[in-house]
Coordinates of N, CA and C in Angstrom, one line a residue:
Chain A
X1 N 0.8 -1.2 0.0 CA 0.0 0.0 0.0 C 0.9 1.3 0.0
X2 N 1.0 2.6 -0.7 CA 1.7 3.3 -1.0 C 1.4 4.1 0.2
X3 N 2.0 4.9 0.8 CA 1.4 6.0 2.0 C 2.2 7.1 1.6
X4 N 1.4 8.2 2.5 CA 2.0 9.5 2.6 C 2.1 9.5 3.9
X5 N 3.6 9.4 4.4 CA 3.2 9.7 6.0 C 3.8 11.5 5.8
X6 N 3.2 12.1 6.7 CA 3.8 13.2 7.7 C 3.9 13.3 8.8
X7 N 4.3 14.1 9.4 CA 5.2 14.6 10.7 C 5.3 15.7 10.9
X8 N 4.8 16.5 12.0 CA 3.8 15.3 13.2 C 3.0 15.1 12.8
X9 N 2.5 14.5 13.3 CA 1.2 14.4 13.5 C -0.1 15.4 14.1
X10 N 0.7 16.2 15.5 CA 0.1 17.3 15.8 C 1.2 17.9 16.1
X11 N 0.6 19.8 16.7 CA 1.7 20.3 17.0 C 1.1 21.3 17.1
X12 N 1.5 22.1 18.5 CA 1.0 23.5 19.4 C 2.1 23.9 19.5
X13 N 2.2 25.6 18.8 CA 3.3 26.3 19.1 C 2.4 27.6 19.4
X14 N 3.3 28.8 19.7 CA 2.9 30.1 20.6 C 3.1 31.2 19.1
X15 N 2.6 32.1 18.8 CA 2.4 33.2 17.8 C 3.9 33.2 17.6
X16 N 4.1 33.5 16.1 CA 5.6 34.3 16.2 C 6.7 32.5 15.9
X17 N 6.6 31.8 16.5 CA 7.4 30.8 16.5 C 7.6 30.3 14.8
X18 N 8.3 29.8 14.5 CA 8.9 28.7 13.1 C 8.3 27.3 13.2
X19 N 8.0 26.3 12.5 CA 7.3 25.5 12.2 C 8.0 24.9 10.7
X20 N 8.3 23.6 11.0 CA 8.1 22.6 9.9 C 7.4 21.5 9.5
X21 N 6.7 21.3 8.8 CA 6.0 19.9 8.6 C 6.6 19.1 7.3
X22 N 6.6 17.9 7.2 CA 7.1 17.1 6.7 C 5.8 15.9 6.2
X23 N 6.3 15.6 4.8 CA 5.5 15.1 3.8 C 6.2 14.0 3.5
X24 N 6.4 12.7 3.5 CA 7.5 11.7 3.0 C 6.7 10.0 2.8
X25 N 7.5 9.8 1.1 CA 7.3 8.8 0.9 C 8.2 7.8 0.2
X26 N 8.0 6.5 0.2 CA 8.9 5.8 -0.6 C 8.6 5.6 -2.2
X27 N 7.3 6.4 -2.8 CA 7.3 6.1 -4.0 C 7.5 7.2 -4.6
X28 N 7.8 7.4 -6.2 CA 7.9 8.9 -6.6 C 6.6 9.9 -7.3
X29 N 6.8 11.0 -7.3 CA 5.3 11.5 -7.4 C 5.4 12.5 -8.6
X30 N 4.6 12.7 -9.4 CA 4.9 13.2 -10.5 C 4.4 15.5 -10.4
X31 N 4.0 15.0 -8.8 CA 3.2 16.5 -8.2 C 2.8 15.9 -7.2
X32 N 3.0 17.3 -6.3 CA 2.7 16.9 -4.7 C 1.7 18.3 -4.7
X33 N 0.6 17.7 -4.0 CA -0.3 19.4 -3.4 C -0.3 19.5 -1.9
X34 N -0.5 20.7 -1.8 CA -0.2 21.1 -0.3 C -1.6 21.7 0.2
X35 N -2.7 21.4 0.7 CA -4.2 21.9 1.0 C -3.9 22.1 2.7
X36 N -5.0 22.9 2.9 CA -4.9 23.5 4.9 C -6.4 23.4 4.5
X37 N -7.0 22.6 5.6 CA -8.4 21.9 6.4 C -8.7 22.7 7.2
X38 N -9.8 23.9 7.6 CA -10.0 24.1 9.1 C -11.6 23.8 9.5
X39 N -11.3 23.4 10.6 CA -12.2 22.6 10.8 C -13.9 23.2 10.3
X40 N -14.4 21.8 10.3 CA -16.5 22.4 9.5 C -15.9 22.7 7.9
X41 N -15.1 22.5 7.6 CA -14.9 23.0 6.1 C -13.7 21.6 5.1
X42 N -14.1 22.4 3.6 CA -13.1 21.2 3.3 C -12.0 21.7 2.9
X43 N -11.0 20.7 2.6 CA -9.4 21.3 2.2 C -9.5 22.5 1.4
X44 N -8.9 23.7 1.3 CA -8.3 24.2 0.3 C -6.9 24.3 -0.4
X45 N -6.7 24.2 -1.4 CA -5.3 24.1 -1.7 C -4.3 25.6 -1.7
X46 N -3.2 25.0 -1.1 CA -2.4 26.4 -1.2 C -1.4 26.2 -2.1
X47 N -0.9 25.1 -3.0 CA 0.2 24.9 -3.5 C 0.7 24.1 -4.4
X48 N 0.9 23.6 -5.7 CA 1.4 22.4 -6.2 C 2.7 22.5 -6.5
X49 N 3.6 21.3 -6.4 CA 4.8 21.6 -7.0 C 4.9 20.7 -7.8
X50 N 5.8 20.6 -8.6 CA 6.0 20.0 -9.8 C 7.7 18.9 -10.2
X51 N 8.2 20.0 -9.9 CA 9.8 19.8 -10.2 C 10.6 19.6 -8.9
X52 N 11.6 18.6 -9.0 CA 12.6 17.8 -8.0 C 13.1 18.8 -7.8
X53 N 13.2 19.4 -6.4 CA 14.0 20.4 -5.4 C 13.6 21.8 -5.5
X54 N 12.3 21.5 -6.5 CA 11.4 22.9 -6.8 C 10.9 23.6 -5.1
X55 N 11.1 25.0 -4.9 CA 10.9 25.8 -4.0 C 9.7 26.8 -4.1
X56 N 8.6 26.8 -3.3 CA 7.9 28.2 -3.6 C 7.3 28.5 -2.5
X57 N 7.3 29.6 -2.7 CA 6.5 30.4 -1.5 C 5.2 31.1 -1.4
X58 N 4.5 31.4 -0.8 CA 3.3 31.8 -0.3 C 3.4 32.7 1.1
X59 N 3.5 33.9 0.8 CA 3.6 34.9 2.0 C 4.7 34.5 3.1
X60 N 4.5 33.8 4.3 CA 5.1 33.3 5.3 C 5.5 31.8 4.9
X61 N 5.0 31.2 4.1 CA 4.8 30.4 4.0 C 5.7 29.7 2.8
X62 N 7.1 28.2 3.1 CA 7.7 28.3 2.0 C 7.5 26.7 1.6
X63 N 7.3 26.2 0.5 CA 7.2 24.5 0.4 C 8.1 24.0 -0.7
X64 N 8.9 22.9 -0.2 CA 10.0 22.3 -0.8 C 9.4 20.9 -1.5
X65 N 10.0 20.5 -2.9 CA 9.9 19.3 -2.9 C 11.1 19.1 -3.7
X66 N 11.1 17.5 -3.0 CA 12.0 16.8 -1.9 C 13.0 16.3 -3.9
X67 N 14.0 16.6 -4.1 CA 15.3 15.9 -5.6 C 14.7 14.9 -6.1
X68 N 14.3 14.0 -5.7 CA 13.7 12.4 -6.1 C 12.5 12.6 -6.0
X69 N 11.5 13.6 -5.4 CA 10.3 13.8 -6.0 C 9.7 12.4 -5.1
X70 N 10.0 12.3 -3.6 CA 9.1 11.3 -3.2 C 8.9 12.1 -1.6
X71 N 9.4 13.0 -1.6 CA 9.1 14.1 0.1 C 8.5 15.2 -0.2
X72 N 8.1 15.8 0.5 CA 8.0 17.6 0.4 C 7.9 18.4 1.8
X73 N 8.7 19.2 2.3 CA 8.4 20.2 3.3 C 7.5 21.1 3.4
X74 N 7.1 21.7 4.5 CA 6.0 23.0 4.7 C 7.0 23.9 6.0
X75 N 7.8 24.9 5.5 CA 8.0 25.6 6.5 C 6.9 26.8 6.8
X76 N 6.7 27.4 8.0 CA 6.0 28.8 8.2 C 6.9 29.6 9.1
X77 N 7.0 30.4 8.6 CA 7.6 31.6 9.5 C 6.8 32.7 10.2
X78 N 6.9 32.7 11.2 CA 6.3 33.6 12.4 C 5.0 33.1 12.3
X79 N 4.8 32.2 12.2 CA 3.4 31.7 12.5 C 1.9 32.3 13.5
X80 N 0.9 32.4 13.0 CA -0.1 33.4 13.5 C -1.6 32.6 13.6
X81 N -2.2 33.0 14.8 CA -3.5 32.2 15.0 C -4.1 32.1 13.5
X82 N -4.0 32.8 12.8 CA -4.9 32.2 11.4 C -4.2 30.8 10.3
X83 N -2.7 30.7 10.8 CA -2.1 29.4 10.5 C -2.9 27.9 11.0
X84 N -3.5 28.3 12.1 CA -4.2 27.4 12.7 C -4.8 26.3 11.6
X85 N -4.8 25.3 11.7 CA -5.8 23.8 10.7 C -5.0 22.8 10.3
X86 N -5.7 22.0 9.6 CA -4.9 20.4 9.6 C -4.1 20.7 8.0
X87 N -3.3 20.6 8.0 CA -2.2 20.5 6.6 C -2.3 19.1 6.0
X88 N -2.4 19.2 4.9 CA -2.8 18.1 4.5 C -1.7 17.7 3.2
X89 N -1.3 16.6 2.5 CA -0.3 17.1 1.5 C -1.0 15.6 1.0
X90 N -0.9 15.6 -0.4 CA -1.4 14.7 -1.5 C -0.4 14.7 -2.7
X91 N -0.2 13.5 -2.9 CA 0.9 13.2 -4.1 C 0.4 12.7 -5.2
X92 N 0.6 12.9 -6.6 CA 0.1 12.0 -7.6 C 0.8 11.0 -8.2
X93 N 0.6 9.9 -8.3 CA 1.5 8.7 -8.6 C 1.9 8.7 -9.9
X94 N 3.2 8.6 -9.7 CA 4.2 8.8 -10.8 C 3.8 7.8 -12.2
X95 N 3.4 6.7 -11.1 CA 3.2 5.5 -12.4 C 2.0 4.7 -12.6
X96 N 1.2 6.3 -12.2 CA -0.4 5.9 -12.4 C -1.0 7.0 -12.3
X97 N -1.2 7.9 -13.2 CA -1.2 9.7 -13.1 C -2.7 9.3 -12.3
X98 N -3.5 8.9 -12.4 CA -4.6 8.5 -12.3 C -5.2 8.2 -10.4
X99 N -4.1 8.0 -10.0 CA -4.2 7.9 -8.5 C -3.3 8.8 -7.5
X100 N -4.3 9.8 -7.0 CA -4.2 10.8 -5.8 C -4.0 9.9 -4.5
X101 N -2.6 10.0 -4.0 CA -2.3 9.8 -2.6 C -2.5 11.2 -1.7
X102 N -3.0 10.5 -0.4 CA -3.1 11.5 0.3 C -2.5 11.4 2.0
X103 N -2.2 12.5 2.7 CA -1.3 11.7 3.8 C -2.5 12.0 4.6
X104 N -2.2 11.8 6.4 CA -3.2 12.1 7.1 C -3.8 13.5 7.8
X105 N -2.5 14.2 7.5 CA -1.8 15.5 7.7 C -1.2 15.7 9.3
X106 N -1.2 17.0 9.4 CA -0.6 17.4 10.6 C -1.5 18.7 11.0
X107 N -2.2 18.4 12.2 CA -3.3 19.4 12.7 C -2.1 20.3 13.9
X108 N -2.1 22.0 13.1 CA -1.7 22.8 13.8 C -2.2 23.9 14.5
X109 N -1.8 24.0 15.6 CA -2.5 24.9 16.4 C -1.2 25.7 16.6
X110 N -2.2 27.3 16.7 CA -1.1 28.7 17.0 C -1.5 29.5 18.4
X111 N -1.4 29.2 18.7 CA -2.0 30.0 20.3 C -1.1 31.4 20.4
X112 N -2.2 32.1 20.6 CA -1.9 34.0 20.6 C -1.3 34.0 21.7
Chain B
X1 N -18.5 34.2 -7.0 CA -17.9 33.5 -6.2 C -18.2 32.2 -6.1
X2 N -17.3 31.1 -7.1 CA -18.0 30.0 -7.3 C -17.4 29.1 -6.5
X3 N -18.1 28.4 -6.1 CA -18.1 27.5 -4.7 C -18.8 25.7 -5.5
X4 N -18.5 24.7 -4.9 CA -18.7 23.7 -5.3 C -19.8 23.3 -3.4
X5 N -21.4 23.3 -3.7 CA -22.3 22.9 -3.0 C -22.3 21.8 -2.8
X6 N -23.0 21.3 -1.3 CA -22.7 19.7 -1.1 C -24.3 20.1 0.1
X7 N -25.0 19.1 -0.4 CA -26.4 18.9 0.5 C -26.5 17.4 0.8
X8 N -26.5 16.9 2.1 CA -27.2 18.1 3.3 C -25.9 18.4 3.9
X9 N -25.7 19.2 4.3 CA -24.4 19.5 5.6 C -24.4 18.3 6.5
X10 N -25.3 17.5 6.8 CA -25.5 17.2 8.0 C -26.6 15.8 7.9
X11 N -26.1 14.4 7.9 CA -27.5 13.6 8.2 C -27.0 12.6 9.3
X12 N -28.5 12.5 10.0 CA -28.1 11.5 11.2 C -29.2 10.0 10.4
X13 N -28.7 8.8 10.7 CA -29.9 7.9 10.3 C -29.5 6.9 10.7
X14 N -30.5 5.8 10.7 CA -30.3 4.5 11.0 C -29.5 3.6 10.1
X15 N -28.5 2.5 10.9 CA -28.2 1.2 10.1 C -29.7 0.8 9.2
X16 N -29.3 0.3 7.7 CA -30.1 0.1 7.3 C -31.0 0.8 6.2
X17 N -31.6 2.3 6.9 CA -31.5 3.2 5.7 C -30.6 3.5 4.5
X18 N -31.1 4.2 3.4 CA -30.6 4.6 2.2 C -30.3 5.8 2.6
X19 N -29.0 6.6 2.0 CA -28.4 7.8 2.0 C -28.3 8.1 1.0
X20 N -28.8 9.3 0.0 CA -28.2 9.9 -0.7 C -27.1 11.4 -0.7
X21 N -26.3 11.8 -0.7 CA -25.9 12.6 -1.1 C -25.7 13.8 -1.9
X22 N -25.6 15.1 -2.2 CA -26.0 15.6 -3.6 C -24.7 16.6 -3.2
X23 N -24.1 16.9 -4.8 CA -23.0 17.8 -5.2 C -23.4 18.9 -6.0
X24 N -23.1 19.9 -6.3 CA -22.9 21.0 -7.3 C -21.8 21.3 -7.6
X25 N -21.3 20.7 -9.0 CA -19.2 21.3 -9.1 C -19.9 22.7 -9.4
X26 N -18.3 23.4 -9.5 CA -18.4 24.4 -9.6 C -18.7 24.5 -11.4
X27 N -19.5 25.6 -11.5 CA -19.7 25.2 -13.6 C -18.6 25.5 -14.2
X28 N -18.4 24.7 -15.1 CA -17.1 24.5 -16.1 C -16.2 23.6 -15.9
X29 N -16.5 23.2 -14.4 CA -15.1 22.1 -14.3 C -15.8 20.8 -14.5
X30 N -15.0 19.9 -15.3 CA -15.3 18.6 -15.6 C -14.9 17.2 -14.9
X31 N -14.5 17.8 -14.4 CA -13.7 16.5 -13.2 C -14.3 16.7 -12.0
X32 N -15.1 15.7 -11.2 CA -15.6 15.5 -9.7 C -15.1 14.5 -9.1
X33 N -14.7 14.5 -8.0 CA -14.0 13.6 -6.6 C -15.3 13.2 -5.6
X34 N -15.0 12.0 -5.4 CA -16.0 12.1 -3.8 C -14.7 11.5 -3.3
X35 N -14.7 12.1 -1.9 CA -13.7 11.6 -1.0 C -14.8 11.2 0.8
X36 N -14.3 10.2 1.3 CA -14.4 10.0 2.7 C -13.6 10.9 3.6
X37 N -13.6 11.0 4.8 CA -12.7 11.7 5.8 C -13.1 11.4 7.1
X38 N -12.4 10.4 7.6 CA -12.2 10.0 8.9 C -11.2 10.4 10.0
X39 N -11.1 10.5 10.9 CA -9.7 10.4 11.7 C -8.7 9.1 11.6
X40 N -9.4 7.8 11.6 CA -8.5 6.8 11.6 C -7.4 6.9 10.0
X41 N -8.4 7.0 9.2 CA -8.1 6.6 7.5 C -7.9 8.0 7.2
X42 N -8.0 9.3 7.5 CA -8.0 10.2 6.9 C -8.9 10.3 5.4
X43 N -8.5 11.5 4.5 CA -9.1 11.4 3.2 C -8.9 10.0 2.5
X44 N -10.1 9.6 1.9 CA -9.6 8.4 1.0 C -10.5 8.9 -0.3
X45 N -10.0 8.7 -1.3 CA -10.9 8.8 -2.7 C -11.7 7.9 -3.0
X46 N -12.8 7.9 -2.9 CA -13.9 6.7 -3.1 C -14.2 6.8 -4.5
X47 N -14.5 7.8 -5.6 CA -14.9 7.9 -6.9 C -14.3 9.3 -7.7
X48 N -14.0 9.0 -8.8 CA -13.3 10.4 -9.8 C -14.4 10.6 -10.8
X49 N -14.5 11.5 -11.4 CA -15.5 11.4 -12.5 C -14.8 12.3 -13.9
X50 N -15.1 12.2 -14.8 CA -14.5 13.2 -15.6 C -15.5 13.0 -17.1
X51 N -16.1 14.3 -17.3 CA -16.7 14.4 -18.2 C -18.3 13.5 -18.1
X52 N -18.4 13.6 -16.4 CA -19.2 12.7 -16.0 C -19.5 11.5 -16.5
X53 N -18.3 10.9 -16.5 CA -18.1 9.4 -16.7 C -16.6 9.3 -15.7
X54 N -17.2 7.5 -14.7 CA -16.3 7.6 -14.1 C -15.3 6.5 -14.7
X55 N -13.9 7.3 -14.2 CA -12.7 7.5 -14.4 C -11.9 6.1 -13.3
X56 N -13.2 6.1 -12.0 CA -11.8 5.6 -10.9 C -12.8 5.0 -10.0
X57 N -13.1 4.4 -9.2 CA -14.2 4.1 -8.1 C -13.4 2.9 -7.8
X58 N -12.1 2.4 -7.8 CA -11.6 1.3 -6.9 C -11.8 1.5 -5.2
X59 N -12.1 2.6 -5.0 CA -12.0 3.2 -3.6 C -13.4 2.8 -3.1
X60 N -14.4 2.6 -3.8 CA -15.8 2.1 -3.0 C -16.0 1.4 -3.3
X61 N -16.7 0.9 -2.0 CA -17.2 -0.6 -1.7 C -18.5 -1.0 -2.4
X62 N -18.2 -1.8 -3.8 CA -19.6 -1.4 -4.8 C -20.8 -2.2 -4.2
X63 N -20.3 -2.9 -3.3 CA -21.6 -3.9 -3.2 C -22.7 -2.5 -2.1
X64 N -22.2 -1.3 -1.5 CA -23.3 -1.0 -1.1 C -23.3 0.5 -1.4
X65 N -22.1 0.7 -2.0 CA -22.0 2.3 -2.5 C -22.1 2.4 -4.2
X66 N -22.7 3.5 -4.9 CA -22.8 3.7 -5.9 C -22.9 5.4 -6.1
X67 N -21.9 5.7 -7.1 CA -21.4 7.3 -7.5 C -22.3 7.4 -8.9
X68 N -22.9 8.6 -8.9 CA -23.1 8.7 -10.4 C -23.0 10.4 -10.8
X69 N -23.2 10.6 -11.8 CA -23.7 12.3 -12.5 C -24.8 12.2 -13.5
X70 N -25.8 12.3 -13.1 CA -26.5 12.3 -13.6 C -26.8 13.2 -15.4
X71 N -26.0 14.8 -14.3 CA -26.0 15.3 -15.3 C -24.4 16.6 -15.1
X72 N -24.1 17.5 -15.7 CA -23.4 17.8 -15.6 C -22.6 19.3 -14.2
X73 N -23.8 19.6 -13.9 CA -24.3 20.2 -12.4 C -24.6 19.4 -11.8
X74 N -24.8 17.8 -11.3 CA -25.2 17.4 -10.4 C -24.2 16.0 -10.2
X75 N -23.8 15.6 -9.2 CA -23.4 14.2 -9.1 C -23.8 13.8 -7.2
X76 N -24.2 12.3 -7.7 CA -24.8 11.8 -6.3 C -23.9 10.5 -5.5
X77 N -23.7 10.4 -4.6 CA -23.1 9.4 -3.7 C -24.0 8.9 -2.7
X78 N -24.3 7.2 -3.4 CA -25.8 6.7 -2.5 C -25.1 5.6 -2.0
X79 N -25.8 5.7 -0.6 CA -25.4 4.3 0.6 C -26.6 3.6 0.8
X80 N -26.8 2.0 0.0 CA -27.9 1.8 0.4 C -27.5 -0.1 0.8
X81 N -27.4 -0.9 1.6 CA -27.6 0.0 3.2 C -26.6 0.6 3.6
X82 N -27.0 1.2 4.4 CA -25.9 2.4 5.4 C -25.8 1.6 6.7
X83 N -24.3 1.3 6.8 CA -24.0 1.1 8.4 C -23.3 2.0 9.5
X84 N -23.2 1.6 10.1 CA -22.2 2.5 11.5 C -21.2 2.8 10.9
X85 N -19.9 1.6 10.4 CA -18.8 2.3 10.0 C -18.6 3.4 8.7
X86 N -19.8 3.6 8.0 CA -20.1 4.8 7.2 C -19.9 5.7 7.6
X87 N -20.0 5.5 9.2 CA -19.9 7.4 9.8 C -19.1 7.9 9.1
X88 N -18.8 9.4 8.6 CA -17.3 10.3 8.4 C -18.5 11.5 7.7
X89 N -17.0 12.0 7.3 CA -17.7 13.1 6.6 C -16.9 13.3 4.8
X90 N -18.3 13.3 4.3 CA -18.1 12.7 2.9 C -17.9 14.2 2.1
X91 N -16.4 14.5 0.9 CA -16.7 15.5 0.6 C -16.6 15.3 -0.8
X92 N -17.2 16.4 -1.9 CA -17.1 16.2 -2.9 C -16.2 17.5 -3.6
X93 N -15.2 17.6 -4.9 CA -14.3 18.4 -4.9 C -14.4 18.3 -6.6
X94 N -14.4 19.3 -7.1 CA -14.2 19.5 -8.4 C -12.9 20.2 -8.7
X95 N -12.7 20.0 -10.1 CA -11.9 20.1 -11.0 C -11.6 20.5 -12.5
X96 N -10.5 20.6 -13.3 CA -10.5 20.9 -14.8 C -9.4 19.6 -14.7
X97 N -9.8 18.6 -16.0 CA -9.2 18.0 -16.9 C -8.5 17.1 -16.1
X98 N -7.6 17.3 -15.2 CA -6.8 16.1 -14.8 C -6.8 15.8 -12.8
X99 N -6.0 14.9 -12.6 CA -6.4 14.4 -11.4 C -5.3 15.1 -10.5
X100 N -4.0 15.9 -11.0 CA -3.1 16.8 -10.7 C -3.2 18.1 -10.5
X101 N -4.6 18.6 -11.4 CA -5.0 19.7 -11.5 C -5.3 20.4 -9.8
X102 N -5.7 21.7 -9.6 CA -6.5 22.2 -8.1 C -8.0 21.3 -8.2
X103 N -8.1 20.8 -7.2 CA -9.1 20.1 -6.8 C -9.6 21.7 -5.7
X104 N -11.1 22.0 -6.0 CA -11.7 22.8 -5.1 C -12.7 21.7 -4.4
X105 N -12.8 21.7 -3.0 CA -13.6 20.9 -2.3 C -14.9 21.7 -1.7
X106 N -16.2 20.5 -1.7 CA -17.6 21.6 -1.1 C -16.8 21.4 0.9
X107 N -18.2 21.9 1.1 CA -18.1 22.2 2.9 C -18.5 20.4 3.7
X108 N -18.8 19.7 3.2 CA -18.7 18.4 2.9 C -20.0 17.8 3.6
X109 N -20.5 16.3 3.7 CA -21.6 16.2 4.3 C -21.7 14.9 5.3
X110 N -21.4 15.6 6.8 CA -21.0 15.0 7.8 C -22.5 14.0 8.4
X111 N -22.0 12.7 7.8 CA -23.0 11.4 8.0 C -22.6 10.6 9.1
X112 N -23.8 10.3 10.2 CA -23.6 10.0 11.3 C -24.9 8.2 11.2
X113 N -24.6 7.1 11.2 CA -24.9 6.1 10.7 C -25.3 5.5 12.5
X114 N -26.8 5.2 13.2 CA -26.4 4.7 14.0 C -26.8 3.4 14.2

């Protein structure tokens, strides 16, 4: 069975702090998306990436994917109660365009 | 402000009853998702559609789930019977052209099975 794990799983940090979350798998992915869940609602996406070691950002917010195209990071910088929700990251299988993996995410909380 | 609709927000019902579900993609996009969402399992993709013909449904359990689109604003996700482990909350998410594309998801429709 192919997974997306990430890491953590959860995670409470204070306004202002740095934050990493982690996307990793053992298969390769031809695009990874990056969606934030808050709760009563459904994912929205913030991000696709495409290309091995490809970097982009979003305001505070910067997302890596990973040379071999089987990881991807989510850094945030100074993190703010509206960062708050579950991060969610989904890969598309390299050798099956056709099937969306998805991880379990990582539910973040920002406390003011 | 085009939004992809999902009715009902909200159903409670017995083991046994039938469940329907109902979606609105957003118009123009041709590609629809139904996804599950649990805590245990997280999101799983139960059915893809594209051009309202499906694409993908290895993810449901055909013997008591069935996805269709009837027409091109509408697609439905029916539980007939419905049991306990159905609980989650079921969302549906549209699209343009491919399965890599942005997927925009509705507010989803949180099914409580008892």
């Amino acid at each position: 069975t192919q997974l997306l794990e990430q890491s953590p799983q959860f995670l409470s940090i204070q306004e202002g702090e740095n934050l990493t979350v982690y996307c990793n798998s053992s298969s390769v992915f031809s695009s990874l998306q990056w969606y934030r869940q808050e709760p009563g609602e459904g994912p929205v996406l913030l991000v696709t990436v495409v290309t091995g070691g490809e970097v982009k950002k979003l305001k505070r917010l910067t997302f890596q994917f990973g040379d071999a195209r089987k990881d991807s990071s989510l850094h945030i910088t100074a993190a703010q109660p509206g960062d708050t929700g579950l991060y969610l990251c989904a890969g598309v299988d390299a050798g099956n365009n056709r099937k969306l993996i998805w991880g379990l995410g990582t539910s973040l909380a920002v406390n003011p | 402000d085009a939004r992809v609709t999902q009715t009902p927000r909200h159903k409670v019902t017995e083991m046994g009853q039938e469940v329907t579900m109902r979606c609105q993609p957003i118009l123009g996009h041709n590609t629809v998702f139904w996804y599950r969402q649990t805590m245990m399992q997280g999101l799983e993709l139960l059915a893809y559609f594209r051009n309202r013909a499906p694409l993908d449904d290895s993810g449901m359990p055909k013997d008591r789930f069935s996805a269709e689109m009837p027409d091109a604003t509408l697609a439905t996700l029916k539980i007939q019977p419905s049991e306990p482990r159905d609980s989650a909350v079921y969302f549906c998410a549209s699209g343009l052209a491919s399965i890599s594309a942005s997927q925009y998801f509705g507010p989803g429709t949180r099914l409580t099975v008892l």
